[in-house]
Amino acid sequence: MTAEGGDRWLERWLPLLVERAGAGQVLELGCAEGRDTATLVDAGLQVVAIELSSEAVERARLRVPEGAQFHCQDFRDPFPLAASATVGVVLASLSLHYFEWGATLELVRRIHRVLRPDGVLLCRLNSVNDLHYGGRGPSPITGRDEDCFYLFDGFPKRFFDRAAVERLFADGWRMRHLEEVTIDRYAHPKVAWEALLEPLPY
């Protein structure tokens, strides 16, 4: 089931994710067609994956028939975990960029609440240097260029510079790793931020 193609970004993180997940579940926000889910399950992890597209969820279930629970929902809704449950790993690859800033901050706070104290959040965020998939000029959503929140193919997407990533995780997080990377997965190279974070007490 291992993810095909050149985007094998999770492989270097797997030893850490396995350690932090322990015997518990991994929460994956925005699993798409299950490419990263397959990598996690192949590593022996149990995954609770959320995806808004019902078509993508069906393809993910075909790709990963065992070892993962797939839920078709908006992950701004309550996470499909047992009451008061916490996890050691949250994965959010290119899925935190669809919302206005206040909603994005609230989502990050909810991720913080569901992580165990020794847990980690591993995420990738659109970079402002993403020439093929980015937006330029004043935002049609906010009217302000500095927001970097654009309509792209009819969908709102936010693009982050380093300062915006640091601002997003300024409250309650320890940044263990932040790197701008080029992703070899789509029709054109895509530039993104790759970040690993640990929760701190508020």
XYZ file of C-alpha atoms in Angstrom:
202
model
C 0.000 0.000 0.000
C 2.987 2.345 0.183
C 2.456 5.740 -1.468
C 3.604 5.778 -5.068
C 5.351 8.563 -6.939
C 8.044 10.998 -5.867
C 6.337 12.515 -2.827
C 7.798 10.212 -0.181
C 8.009 12.961 2.397
C 6.729 10.937 5.362
C 9.475 8.331 5.287
C 12.012 10.380 7.269
C 9.419 11.117 9.942
C 8.104 7.568 10.425
C 10.404 6.526 13.314
C 9.354 9.603 15.294
C 5.654 9.195 14.426
C 5.685 5.542 15.463
C 7.371 6.493 18.753
C 4.943 9.315 19.558
C 1.815 7.436 18.469
C 2.652 4.451 20.655
C -0.289 2.053 20.762
C -2.737 4.863 20.031
C -4.244 6.310 16.899
C -2.964 8.895 14.441
C -5.419 11.637 13.461
C -5.027 12.629 9.801
C -6.734 15.837 8.675
C -7.399 15.945 4.946
C -6.362 12.469 3.812
C -7.448 12.976 0.163
C -7.159 9.599 -1.603
C -5.176 7.980 1.200
C -1.621 8.295 -0.089
C -0.155 9.303 3.282
C -2.638 7.068 5.109
C -1.158 4.070 3.297
C 2.359 5.033 4.383
C 1.241 5.338 8.013
C -0.620 2.028 7.987
C 2.346 0.284 6.338
C 4.403 1.487 9.308
C 1.998 -0.285 11.677
C 0.004 2.777 12.765
C -3.760 2.927 13.260
C -5.200 5.965 11.499
C -8.389 7.981 11.918
C -8.571 9.951 8.670
C -10.878 12.827 7.746
C -11.619 14.051 4.232
C -14.348 16.358 2.901
C -14.643 14.785 -0.575
C -16.787 11.641 -0.589
C -15.186 10.545 -3.877
C -11.708 10.825 -2.364
C -12.818 8.878 0.711
C -14.063 6.014 -1.446
C -10.743 5.874 -3.299
C -8.880 6.006 0.020
C -10.884 3.057 1.334
C -9.949 1.054 -1.748
C -6.273 1.988 -1.333
C -6.214 1.254 2.415
C -8.791 -1.485 3.111
C -7.459 -2.216 6.635
C -5.823 -0.270 9.431
C -7.636 3.032 8.936
C -11.025 4.554 9.687
C -12.167 7.070 7.069
C -14.677 9.809 7.878
C -16.240 12.088 5.278
C -16.661 15.429 7.031
C -15.402 18.969 7.435
C -12.649 18.776 10.041
C -13.831 22.035 11.548
C -16.607 19.802 12.936
C -15.867 17.661 16.028
C -13.128 15.142 15.393
C -14.393 11.522 15.176
C -12.607 10.411 18.331
C -14.011 9.004 21.547
C -14.985 11.555 24.172
C -11.904 12.989 25.911
C -9.629 10.893 23.671
C -6.161 12.185 22.873
C -3.631 11.103 20.260
C 0.139 11.158 19.962
C 0.251 12.288 16.330
C -1.786 14.648 14.171
C -0.930 14.794 10.473
C -2.174 17.664 8.295
C -0.578 17.711 4.855
C -1.696 20.703 2.751
C -5.047 20.833 4.516
C -4.911 23.809 6.915
C -5.027 26.503 4.233
C -8.708 26.656 3.218
C -10.041 28.904 5.992
C -9.990 32.515 7.061
C -7.411 33.326 9.713
C -9.665 33.118 12.774
C -10.996 29.698 11.748
C -7.450 28.487 11.081
C -6.329 29.598 14.549
C -9.298 27.818 16.128
C -8.486 24.626 14.227
C -4.895 24.781 15.483
C -6.200 25.227 19.051
C -8.425 22.151 18.634
C -5.450 20.148 17.388
C -3.525 21.280 20.473
C -6.335 20.071 22.751
C -6.474 16.608 21.174
C -2.702 15.995 21.345
C -1.109 14.278 24.297
C 1.604 16.342 26.048
C 4.266 14.198 24.345
C 2.501 14.315 20.978
C 3.447 16.003 17.719
C 1.748 17.830 14.887
C 3.356 17.247 11.491
C 2.022 19.500 8.767
C 2.702 21.016 5.369
C 1.457 24.484 4.448
C 1.320 26.329 1.108
C 4.284 28.680 0.637
C 4.040 32.170 -0.855
C 6.880 31.005 -3.138
C 4.626 28.409 -4.753
C 4.737 29.886 -8.282
C 2.555 27.323 -10.056
C -0.188 26.914 -7.464
C -0.072 30.235 -5.623
C -1.944 33.493 -5.883
C -0.651 36.999 -6.446
C -1.959 40.494 -5.943
C -4.687 41.763 -3.617
C -6.822 38.974 -2.187
C -10.295 38.805 -3.814
C -11.526 37.501 -0.467
C -10.129 40.120 1.913
C -8.882 42.805 -0.484
C -5.517 42.824 1.298
C -2.384 41.438 -0.314
C -0.718 40.754 3.035
C -3.338 38.120 3.922
C -2.181 35.836 1.058
C -5.684 34.309 1.008
C -6.775 33.817 -2.594
C -9.336 32.092 -4.750
C -7.563 29.436 -6.812
C -9.645 27.299 -9.187
C -12.695 28.519 -7.302
C -11.435 27.477 -3.854
C -10.000 29.740 -1.145
C -6.394 28.946 -0.298
C -3.962 30.608 2.063
C -0.232 30.903 1.321
C 2.286 31.321 4.130
C 5.617 33.057 4.508
C 7.840 32.075 7.442
C 6.432 34.837 9.634
C 2.852 33.652 9.034
C 3.764 30.065 9.961
C 5.414 31.279 13.146
C 2.418 33.492 13.933
C -0.003 30.582 13.434
C 1.840 28.495 16.030
C 2.981 31.289 18.352
C 0.653 30.344 21.219
C 1.137 26.970 22.866
C 3.596 25.334 20.472
C 7.276 24.485 20.298
C 8.540 24.534 16.701
C 10.902 21.576 16.368
C 11.396 21.830 12.600
C 10.456 24.328 9.882
C 11.706 23.981 6.331
C 10.616 25.212 2.920
C 10.485 22.213 0.573
C 9.636 21.441 -3.047
C 7.076 18.676 -3.550
C 7.331 16.342 -6.543
C 3.749 15.113 -6.670
C 1.684 17.280 -8.981
C 1.852 18.427 -12.607
C 4.360 21.110 -11.572
C 6.725 21.319 -8.577
C 4.952 22.716 -5.514
C 6.629 24.755 -2.778
C 5.449 24.290 0.792
C 6.490 24.639 4.411
C 7.076 21.441 6.357
C 6.696 21.870 10.098
C 6.947 19.633 13.158
C 5.500 20.995 16.369
C 5.035 19.900 19.967
C 2.269 21.217 22.236
C 3.202 23.367 25.212
C 0.938 24.087 28.202
C -1.178 27.199 27.635
